[in-house]
Amino acid sequence: MSHEPVHGTHSGHAHHHDHRPAVAVDPGAEYTCPMHPEIRQTGPGTCPKCGMALEPVMPGAADGDNAELADFRHRFWRTLPLTVLVTVIAMSGGVFDPLFGAARPWVELALATPVVLWSGRPFFVRCAQSIRNRSPNMWTLIGLGTGAAYTYSVIATVAPEVFPASFRMGEHVAVYFEAAAVIISLTLLGQVMELKARAQTGAAIKALLGLAPKTARRIRPDGGEEDIPLTHVHPGDRLRIRPGEKVPVDGVVAEGESAVDESMLTGEPIPLTKRAGDKVIGATLNTSGTLVMVAERIGTQTMLSQIVQMVAQAQRSRAPMQRLADVVAGWFVSVVVLVAIATFLGWGFFGPQPSWAYGLINAVAVLIIACPCALGLATPMSVMVATGKAATHGVLFRDAAAIEALRKVDTLIVDKTGTLTEGRPAFHGIVAAPAWSESEVLRIAASLDQGSEHPLAHAIVAEARRRGLALGKPESFESSSGIGVRGSVDGRRVALGNTALMADEQVAWQTLAERAEALRLQGASVMYLAVDGEPAGLIAVADPLKASTPEALEALRASGLRIIMATGDGLTTARAVGARLGIDEVHGEVRPADKDDLVGKFQAEGRIVAMAGDGINDAPALARSNVGIAWVPEPMSR
């Protein structure tokens, strides 16, 4: 494998970085260090401060496999058998002497050399960089320790006569090939584990990027249309979004009307009606009508890209404990090197004969013992493993400090829709008016709703089909945004919606009001069905609780957390859900500012507050809380 050098600058000094580019690396992209965000350079390489591989500032959904992980894994497994063999021979206590005799050091040299010089080459490069940049780190100790042990052992093997007789063990001088080989192999293993953890978090970021569509349909000035790659969209372009397609970039609606599902951003299950002049956000889903939009923000300026950048910063942040460990580790490396030098000089000037040989051996021992530098390695490894493991379960940390802050939380405020509940409506129940049956009420409502893309309509149609009802084809269909739908089924005039629609149709819905309120007390949303101007019944649709919610809340309560629910839903619905979940403190009909004030109130009482929400409406409270926990569901698919 060839290595192309990349040059970067830090503090005015030029740095030469050895790297192994991935298959899909963009050499013109800007790269940064996960542990030292101030390090920036064009193209991949290694950090001049800590030696860690640089990563793109802006992750890409099409990035290739992690070349460094593949390279380190290859080096580790190729040389692991040699490390095992040289260790067994060295630790055998002379068992292999009859087989190898005086050639035993040469056998160890042959086994250890590929491990140290080939597998350990990246570590020696990083060690040299740390010395040249005057930035001591764990690679300084690993390089010096293993290098000193290997160099000493080579000299002891090739020219044993330079050592006094007292250094001989039988027919040869003591060598430390196994120590150098084992340290290299263990360090490679640690790097493989760390890179795998980082790759898992990177996979979650790529999944976010994958929410955006790959193409957009552009309307040319002559009126013609063409599908173009998303990267070819420019501000001011007119784009057509057909039903079932995702909005390509952020912009404003120029023509048309449709319901757009923004659950990936807001968490709300009900699509919002968009008309001319309304803003639309890239990666949200157009559910029904056709829209023509004007592109405003593209590329890294879109809201989705900004979310991705924020998530990527989590891997490039340091927890307070880690920052302390970095400072201590920097001094620790310098102290270890000074102790090794002092050991060499102390034994050389004041030790028994052969004093300088003893000094060399003990100085090497100091470096070997200290070189893993657990203090400098453990904390970033813990952060990386935590973020990577969490990412596999769909949890993304904004920064490492949030991991530390989370353990101090004693109060948790949770939103309802999309957080405690599924965020997707499901059929709840039917109430039939006198002279009507439940099946007929459901059949007529579902027949009308076949022409709707609304999630509430999906729930009603799905229940009718589950019951095997024969649905009719609506002769006409009209959607009245925000209040319901109307049309004609089996030659009869049908209206399905809320009380505003019933008032508009002059339907006397009050006879069903008591039953409707009872359903609302169960946490359901209620729709009235009118046929030929007369009330036919009620259909209730509810947002079901997530199966994991009761168990999760019980575990949180058991850990000592105070649970509070705050939702924009009506107080009746909020209390119904709170009662089912055993949540004593419930706040309903709260606006974003009210949630923000609620967080401030508890903080003023000296409590450490975490806020769990799922959309822009929760943003003020999420920002004010000590720890903000945002639930970002995937967009609904039809």
XYZ file of C-alpha atoms in Angstrom:
638
model
C 0.000 0.000 0.000
C 1.389 3.372 -0.968
C 1.194 6.374 1.314
C 0.745 9.854 -0.038
C 1.882 12.601 2.317
C -0.454 15.391 3.315
C 0.865 18.591 4.791
C -1.025 20.610 7.404
C -0.189 23.464 9.711
C -0.616 23.959 13.420
C 0.711 26.922 15.399
C 2.721 28.042 12.396
C 4.631 24.779 12.060
C 4.483 22.510 9.057
C 3.518 18.907 9.687
C 3.970 15.897 7.460
C 1.263 13.300 8.017
C 1.317 9.708 6.935
C -2.134 8.332 6.229
C -4.067 5.582 4.525
C -6.875 7.065 2.432
C -10.239 5.341 2.276
C -11.784 4.212 -0.968
C -14.134 7.225 -1.184
C -12.019 9.923 0.473
C -12.421 13.476 -0.806
C -8.828 14.830 -0.814
C -10.117 18.406 -1.004
C -12.355 18.125 2.078
C -11.442 19.712 5.393
C -10.419 17.292 8.131
C -10.157 17.734 11.888
C -9.085 15.798 14.980
C -11.857 14.130 17.018
C -10.061 15.079 20.246
C -8.587 18.461 19.225
C -11.143 20.344 17.074
C -8.738 23.254 16.575
C -6.608 21.058 14.301
C -7.770 21.571 10.706
C -6.191 20.590 7.401
C -7.127 19.768 3.830
C -7.224 16.011 3.290
C -6.868 13.085 5.729
C -3.889 12.533 8.018
C -3.059 12.281 11.723
C -3.297 14.840 14.497
C 0.025 16.528 15.360
C -1.039 16.707 19.021
C -2.389 13.250 19.827
C -1.672 11.222 16.694
C -5.300 10.231 16.208
C -6.533 9.850 12.625
C -8.277 12.945 11.329
C -11.866 12.741 10.108
C -13.970 14.928 7.797
C -15.424 18.052 9.397
C -18.624 17.343 7.501
C -19.396 13.603 7.289
C -20.679 12.302 3.980
C -23.323 9.666 3.419
C -21.175 8.126 0.675
C -17.917 7.982 2.606
C -16.031 4.755 2.103
C -15.115 2.204 4.727
C -12.761 3.291 7.493
C -9.388 2.622 5.864
C -7.456 3.022 9.109
C -9.650 0.458 10.865
C -9.163 -1.992 8.005
C -5.411 -1.336 7.996
C -4.979 -1.761 11.769
C -7.150 -4.873 11.803
C -5.029 -6.295 8.979
C -1.773 -5.536 10.825
C -3.113 -6.969 14.092
C -4.340 -10.305 12.767
C -1.385 -10.844 10.410
C 1.178 -10.488 13.194
C -0.746 -11.790 16.229
C 0.539 -15.404 15.699
C 4.123 -14.075 15.672
C 3.521 -12.200 18.945
C 2.095 -15.341 20.554
C 5.048 -17.450 19.379
C 7.753 -15.027 20.517
C 6.025 -14.650 23.898
C 5.758 -18.418 24.402
C 9.424 -18.896 23.518
C 10.590 -16.032 25.770
C 8.470 -17.156 28.736
C 9.283 -20.868 28.421
C 12.144 -20.738 30.918
C 14.597 -22.531 28.643
C 12.213 -25.238 27.448
C 13.104 -24.451 23.835
C 16.872 -24.203 24.418
C 17.501 -27.825 23.292
C 15.688 -26.977 20.048
C 17.172 -23.560 19.302
C 20.308 -23.472 21.433
C 22.366 -20.299 20.861
C 20.076 -19.354 17.963
C 17.146 -18.631 20.279
C 17.644 -14.797 20.256
C 17.809 -14.918 16.455
C 14.507 -16.819 16.352
C 12.917 -14.216 18.614
C 14.378 -11.456 16.431
C 12.889 -13.022 13.298
C 9.462 -13.372 14.923
C 9.361 -9.934 16.559
C 10.727 -7.835 13.687
C 7.571 -7.925 11.477
C 5.452 -7.097 14.538
C 7.550 -4.122 15.629
C 8.694 -2.684 12.305
C 5.611 -3.384 10.158
C 2.659 -3.515 12.557
C 4.134 -0.834 14.782
C 5.179 1.505 11.977
C 2.166 3.876 12.373
C 2.966 4.209 16.080
C 6.616 5.121 15.460
C 5.509 7.710 12.889
C 3.182 9.264 15.468
C 5.919 9.140 18.092
C 8.261 11.046 15.781
C 5.515 13.606 15.092
C 4.894 14.130 18.816
C 8.599 14.792 19.405
C 8.925 17.077 16.380
C 5.801 19.039 17.372
C 6.816 19.112 21.046
C 3.473 17.563 21.986
C 4.204 14.490 24.135
C 1.421 11.932 24.227
C 0.877 8.198 24.618
C 2.531 7.572 21.228
C 5.714 9.153 22.585
C 5.929 6.533 25.310
C 4.866 3.659 23.083
C 7.431 4.605 20.441
C 10.262 5.225 22.901
C 9.514 2.186 25.038
C 9.076 -0.385 22.295
C 11.823 1.221 20.202
C 14.306 1.119 23.066
C 13.398 -2.468 23.961
C 13.655 -3.641 20.356
C 16.890 -1.725 19.601
C 18.544 -2.985 22.786
C 17.490 -6.566 21.994
C 18.782 -6.341 18.412
C 22.187 -5.165 19.645
C 22.199 -7.908 22.275
C 21.497 -10.462 19.533
C 23.782 -9.165 16.793
C 26.699 -8.022 18.988
C 26.407 -9.766 22.385
C 30.119 -9.256 22.982
C 29.563 -5.568 23.821
C 27.742 -6.608 26.993
C 29.510 -7.839 30.157
C 29.426 -11.521 31.022
C 27.073 -10.793 33.927
C 24.383 -9.966 31.382
C 24.427 -13.399 29.863
C 21.739 -15.951 30.606
C 23.424 -19.177 29.698
C 24.936 -18.661 26.264
C 23.189 -15.415 25.286
C 22.381 -11.941 26.571
C 18.841 -11.303 27.893
C 16.567 -9.813 25.209
C 13.133 -8.131 25.330
C 11.645 -8.888 21.926
C 8.463 -10.306 23.474
C 7.842 -7.119 25.483
C 8.042 -4.931 22.373
C 5.863 -7.299 20.322
C 3.177 -7.672 23.006
C 2.915 -3.906 23.535
C 2.550 -3.324 19.783
C -0.145 -6.000 19.462
C -2.094 -4.778 22.512
C -1.944 -1.195 21.259
C -3.202 -2.307 17.848
C -6.062 -4.142 19.540
C -6.955 -1.003 21.486
C -6.911 1.064 18.301
C -9.152 -1.443 16.503
C -11.671 -1.278 19.365
C -11.622 2.524 19.411
C -11.974 2.859 15.633
C -14.880 0.392 15.601
C -16.667 2.458 18.253
C -16.127 5.637 16.225
C -17.305 3.881 13.055
C -20.578 2.911 14.753
C -21.267 6.517 15.682
C -20.338 7.528 12.136
C -22.879 5.038 10.792
C -25.608 6.820 12.739
C -24.552 10.138 11.188
C -24.655 8.608 7.715
C -28.165 7.348 8.454
C -29.211 10.929 9.198
C -27.665 12.083 5.939
C -29.514 9.292 4.172
C -32.837 10.940 5.060
C -32.274 13.486 2.303
C -33.360 12.543 -1.227
C -30.645 11.946 -3.803
C -32.310 13.873 -6.630
C -34.640 16.815 -7.202
C -37.034 17.602 -10.039
C -36.130 21.028 -11.402
C -38.470 23.155 -13.527
C -36.523 24.834 -16.328
C -37.247 28.435 -17.424
C -38.878 27.068 -20.609
C -41.349 25.061 -18.503
C -39.704 21.696 -19.060
C -38.706 19.479 -16.136
C -35.679 17.333 -15.394
C -34.394 15.173 -12.532
C -31.012 16.399 -11.286
C -28.641 15.301 -8.491
C -29.286 17.124 -5.235
C -25.793 18.639 -5.423
C -26.815 20.474 -8.630
C -29.626 22.414 -6.962
C -28.964 26.164 -6.578
C -30.770 28.867 -4.575
C -33.642 30.229 -6.627
C -34.284 26.987 -8.528
C -37.958 26.030 -8.885
C -38.489 22.401 -7.840
C -41.539 20.170 -8.172
C -42.379 17.812 -5.271
C -44.841 15.088 -6.171
C -46.959 13.054 -3.696
C -44.835 10.584 -1.728
C -41.587 12.413 -2.475
C -39.282 14.114 0.020
C -38.650 17.845 -0.006
C -35.130 18.116 -1.503
C -33.850 21.301 0.213
C -35.073 24.105 2.465
C -37.219 26.692 0.720
C -40.640 28.253 0.285
C -43.779 26.971 -1.481
C -44.520 28.864 -4.704
C -47.525 26.896 -5.964
C -49.870 24.162 -4.835
C -51.231 22.838 -1.555
C -50.350 19.644 0.267
C -49.891 18.067 3.692
C -46.207 17.706 4.567
C -45.062 15.233 7.211
C -42.421 16.985 9.339
C -42.232 14.302 12.045
C -38.502 13.814 11.424
C -38.073 17.369 12.688
C -41.001 18.149 14.975
C -42.076 14.678 16.120
C -45.737 15.570 15.535
C -47.640 12.764 13.763
C -50.090 15.040 11.948
C -48.814 16.458 8.621
C -49.000 20.226 8.236
C -50.835 21.811 5.325
C -48.460 23.862 3.176
C -49.609 26.563 0.777
C -47.936 29.270 -1.290
C -45.640 31.319 0.936
C -45.138 28.596 3.578
C -41.655 27.358 4.454
C -40.706 23.742 3.756
C -37.719 21.849 5.133
C -35.466 19.436 3.293
C -35.975 15.683 3.928
C -39.585 16.118 5.132
C -42.226 14.063 3.302
C -44.884 15.408 0.941
C -47.868 13.145 1.592
C -50.688 14.156 -0.769
C -50.754 17.033 -3.258
C -48.124 18.419 -5.626
C -46.021 21.414 -4.603
C -43.731 23.744 -6.503
C -41.069 25.274 -4.279
C -38.245 27.775 -4.614
C -34.939 26.570 -3.174
C -33.426 28.877 -0.539
C -30.878 26.929 1.510
C -28.842 24.120 0.009
C -25.917 21.880 0.953
C -24.502 22.542 4.402
C -26.998 25.386 4.954
C -30.054 23.120 5.201
C -31.545 22.303 8.559
C -30.764 18.592 8.112
C -27.091 19.360 7.422
C -26.933 21.570 10.487
C -28.357 18.751 12.597
C -25.753 16.370 11.163
C -22.946 18.820 11.915
C -24.149 19.139 15.499
C -24.198 15.363 15.908
C -20.718 15.072 14.383
C -19.385 17.507 16.971
C -20.223 14.957 19.669
C -17.255 12.846 18.547
C -15.000 15.877 18.462
C -15.825 17.116 21.956
C -14.109 16.353 25.223
C -15.743 15.728 28.563
C -14.479 17.831 31.508
C -12.812 14.736 32.970
C -11.183 14.030 29.623
C -9.783 17.551 29.373
C -8.247 17.080 32.815
C -6.864 13.700 31.775
C -5.315 15.227 28.657
C -3.482 17.836 30.733
C -2.279 15.263 33.256
C -1.301 12.833 30.492
C 0.799 15.496 28.784
C 2.777 16.092 31.972
C 2.815 12.367 32.700
C 4.595 11.575 29.430
C 7.249 14.206 30.084
C 7.750 12.977 33.647
C 8.116 9.354 32.502
C 10.771 10.318 29.941
C 12.632 12.359 32.576
C 12.416 9.473 35.073
C 13.806 7.089 32.441
C 16.733 9.457 31.763
C 17.339 9.925 35.502
C 17.264 6.150 35.962
C 19.849 5.666 33.231
C 22.161 8.344 34.665
C 21.621 7.283 38.272
C 22.536 3.658 37.601
C 25.363 4.711 35.297
C 27.069 6.986 37.831
C 26.139 5.338 41.119
C 25.110 1.755 40.400
C 27.193 -1.437 40.671
C 29.240 -2.624 37.749
C 28.433 -2.860 34.902
C 26.588 0.323 35.893
C 25.770 1.728 32.439
C 24.353 -1.587 31.239
C 22.170 -1.758 34.333
C 21.147 1.844 33.686
C 20.117 1.036 30.110
C 18.044 -1.969 31.158
C 16.251 -0.115 33.945
C 15.578 2.946 31.774
C 14.033 0.687 29.148
C 11.987 -0.974 31.903
C 10.579 2.399 32.990
C 9.520 3.223 29.434
C 8.040 -0.223 28.827
C 6.042 -0.229 32.046
C 4.700 3.287 31.469
C 4.148 3.251 27.724
C 0.504 2.069 27.557
C -0.345 5.391 29.227
C -3.732 4.222 30.510
C -4.608 7.679 31.800
C -4.392 9.250 28.377
C -6.050 6.320 26.594
C -8.842 5.308 28.971
C -10.889 8.501 29.009
C -11.154 9.111 25.241
C -11.725 5.387 24.758
C -14.564 5.500 27.302
C -16.146 8.457 25.528
C -15.781 6.813 22.125
C -17.181 3.484 23.283
C -20.064 5.243 25.051
C -21.003 7.297 22.001
C -20.557 4.336 19.658
C -22.552 1.912 21.797
C -25.287 4.488 22.284
C -25.423 5.128 18.545
C -26.212 1.466 17.888
C -29.317 1.971 20.054
C -30.267 5.200 18.304
C -28.865 7.538 20.974
C -26.611 10.371 19.790
C -24.776 12.646 22.230
C -24.251 16.306 21.268
C -21.004 16.384 23.233
C -19.095 14.355 25.787
C -19.958 16.780 28.596
C -23.601 15.673 28.286
C -22.576 12.126 29.241
C -21.107 13.368 32.507
C -23.975 15.783 33.200
C -26.599 13.076 32.655
C -25.636 11.163 35.791
C -26.361 14.237 37.976
C -29.965 14.686 36.765
C -32.692 14.339 39.439
C -35.725 15.721 37.532
C -36.953 14.613 34.112
C -39.560 16.604 32.163
C -41.005 14.641 29.236
C -43.143 15.617 26.266
C -45.979 13.239 25.353
C -46.470 12.965 21.593
C -43.681 11.001 19.956
C -41.783 10.677 23.230
C -44.039 8.609 25.482
C -46.330 7.671 22.612
C -45.734 6.206 19.172
C -46.387 9.539 17.467
C -48.588 7.716 14.928
C -52.374 7.583 15.317
C -54.103 4.218 15.730
C -57.779 3.260 15.802
C -59.279 3.537 19.292
C -63.057 3.011 19.159
C -66.479 3.739 17.623
C -69.738 5.121 19.009
C -72.751 4.662 16.735
C -75.765 6.962 16.846
C -79.230 5.396 17.214
C -80.290 3.466 14.105
C -76.662 3.046 13.052
C -74.296 0.114 13.593
C -70.607 0.439 14.435
C -69.633 -1.489 11.301
C -71.650 0.801 9.042
C -70.213 3.929 10.678
C -66.701 2.590 10.195
C -67.386 1.418 6.630
C -68.705 4.790 5.456
C -65.920 6.742 7.173
C -63.225 4.457 5.749
C -64.764 4.574 2.263
C -64.533 8.369 2.296
C -61.044 8.384 3.804
C -59.601 6.192 1.061
C -58.929 9.399 -0.845
C -56.985 11.000 2.020
C -53.291 10.782 2.849
C -53.855 11.985 6.401
C -52.494 9.689 9.183
C -55.898 9.739 10.928
C -57.439 8.487 7.683
C -54.837 5.729 7.476
C -55.802 4.526 10.955
C -59.519 4.410 10.072
C -59.027 2.663 6.712
C -56.606 0.133 8.247
C -59.161 -0.807 10.935
C -61.952 -1.228 8.367
C -59.786 -3.525 6.285
C -58.742 -5.454 9.362
C -62.422 -6.121 10.043
C -62.981 -7.209 6.455
C -65.508 -4.475 5.618
C -66.358 -3.943 1.952
C -65.447 -0.335 1.233
C -67.244 1.738 -1.351
C -65.581 4.109 -3.774
C -66.227 7.786 -2.981
C -67.910 9.598 -5.858
C -66.441 12.912 -4.655
C -63.895 13.968 -2.081
C -62.934 17.323 -0.583
C -60.405 18.004 2.149
C -61.128 20.987 4.379
C -57.774 21.713 5.962
C -57.798 21.582 9.734
C -61.427 20.542 10.202
C -61.982 17.306 8.245
C -63.130 15.853 4.937
C -66.385 15.617 3.034
C -67.653 13.897 -0.057
C -70.126 11.416 -1.419
C -70.282 7.646 -0.689
C -72.997 5.337 -2.111
C -74.848 8.412 -3.301
C -75.040 9.898 0.198
C -73.447 13.161 1.387
C -70.806 12.374 4.061
C -68.778 14.626 6.369
C -66.086 13.440 8.789
C -64.239 15.824 11.090
C -64.308 17.969 14.193
C -67.015 20.169 15.678
C -66.076 23.052 13.365
C -66.909 20.890 10.348
C -70.173 19.778 11.955
C -71.119 23.418 12.561
C -70.229 24.228 8.965
C -72.487 21.371 7.798
C -75.178 22.425 10.298
C -75.171 19.003 11.962
C -76.607 18.723 15.502
C -73.588 16.937 16.991
C -74.389 17.871 20.625
C -76.282 14.609 21.174
C -72.921 12.794 20.987
C -70.965 15.331 23.006
C -71.010 13.359 26.266
C -69.712 10.188 24.603
C -67.063 12.227 22.809
C -65.805 13.703 26.085
C -65.606 10.192 27.595
C -63.349 9.125 24.721
C -61.192 12.222 25.184
C -60.787 11.269 28.834
C -59.159 8.084 27.539
C -56.620 10.188 25.616
C -58.254 9.825 22.166
C -58.913 12.305 19.368
C -62.591 12.257 18.294
C -64.088 12.725 14.811
C -67.797 13.113 14.101
C -69.433 11.341 11.149
C -72.465 12.928 9.538
C -74.473 11.347 6.708
C -76.943 13.471 4.759
C -76.736 16.160 7.411
C -77.510 13.861 10.348
C -75.072 12.566 13.041
C -74.170 8.913 12.418
C -71.538 8.327 15.081
C -68.080 8.992 16.468
C -64.737 7.517 15.557
C -61.894 7.843 18.045
C -58.228 7.636 17.082
C -55.485 7.673 19.699
C -51.741 7.943 19.768
C -50.818 4.649 21.485
C -48.161 4.451 24.155
C -44.860 2.963 23.122
C -44.542 -0.588 24.387
C -41.330 0.340 26.174
C -42.720 3.461 27.913
C -44.136 1.917 31.152
C -40.994 -0.139 31.774
C -38.732 2.808 30.988
C -40.609 5.147 33.336
C -40.549 2.540 36.098
C -36.783 2.164 35.707
C -36.336 5.948 35.800
C -38.456 6.254 38.936
C -36.518 3.415 40.550
C -33.304 5.343 39.920
C -34.680 8.254 41.951
C -35.780 10.584 39.158
C -38.807 12.850 39.531
C -40.938 12.440 36.369
C -43.055 15.323 35.049
C -45.087 15.328 31.818
C -45.551 18.591 29.895
C -47.480 18.551 26.615
C -49.310 20.882 24.286
C -52.243 18.447 24.190
C -55.452 19.249 26.061
C -55.363 18.814 29.807
C -58.001 16.076 29.667
C -55.924 13.966 27.282
C -52.709 14.713 29.171
C -54.190 13.618 32.508
C -55.583 10.446 30.951
C -52.155 9.457 29.630
C -50.480 10.485 32.890
C -52.881 8.338 34.917
C -52.178 5.299 32.731
C -48.438 5.761 33.231
C -48.538 6.615 36.916
C -47.183 10.140 36.360
C -48.424 12.291 39.229
C -47.407 15.713 37.907
C -48.961 16.539 34.547
C -49.013 19.874 32.700
C -51.307 20.162 29.670
C -51.981 22.861 27.060
C -48.458 24.239 27.562
C -46.784 26.378 24.919
C -43.037 26.282 24.158
C -42.484 29.262 26.445
C -44.404 27.486 29.234
C -42.113 24.459 29.002
C -39.128 26.771 29.150
C -40.535 28.456 32.275
C -41.208 25.051 33.832
C -37.557 24.047 33.416
C -36.462 27.364 34.921
C -38.801 26.907 37.872
C -37.280 23.568 38.850
C -33.745 24.822 38.311
C -34.506 27.727 40.656
C -35.403 25.095 43.263
C -31.884 23.716 42.925
C -32.803 20.664 40.859
C -30.757 19.281 37.952
C -33.244 19.059 35.094
C -33.293 16.961 31.937
C -35.875 17.717 29.258
C -36.954 14.996 26.824
C -38.779 16.282 23.756
C -39.119 15.624 20.061
C -39.394 18.812 18.055
C -38.879 22.499 17.501
C -41.678 23.330 19.955
C -39.524 21.825 22.714
C -36.347 23.634 21.622
C -36.432 26.448 24.252
C -36.866 23.978 27.122
C -34.251 21.633 25.659
C -31.780 24.521 25.471
C -32.458 25.775 29.022
C -32.336 22.358 30.721
C -29.124 20.962 32.167
C -29.417 18.064 29.726
C -31.651 18.200 26.652
C -32.798 14.856 25.253
C -34.328 15.189 21.790
C -36.207 12.295 20.202
C -35.834 12.431 16.401
C -38.078 9.818 14.742
C -37.829 8.814 11.106
C -40.387 10.298 8.732
C -43.559 8.284 8.290
C -43.729 6.157 5.187
C -46.955 5.333 3.418
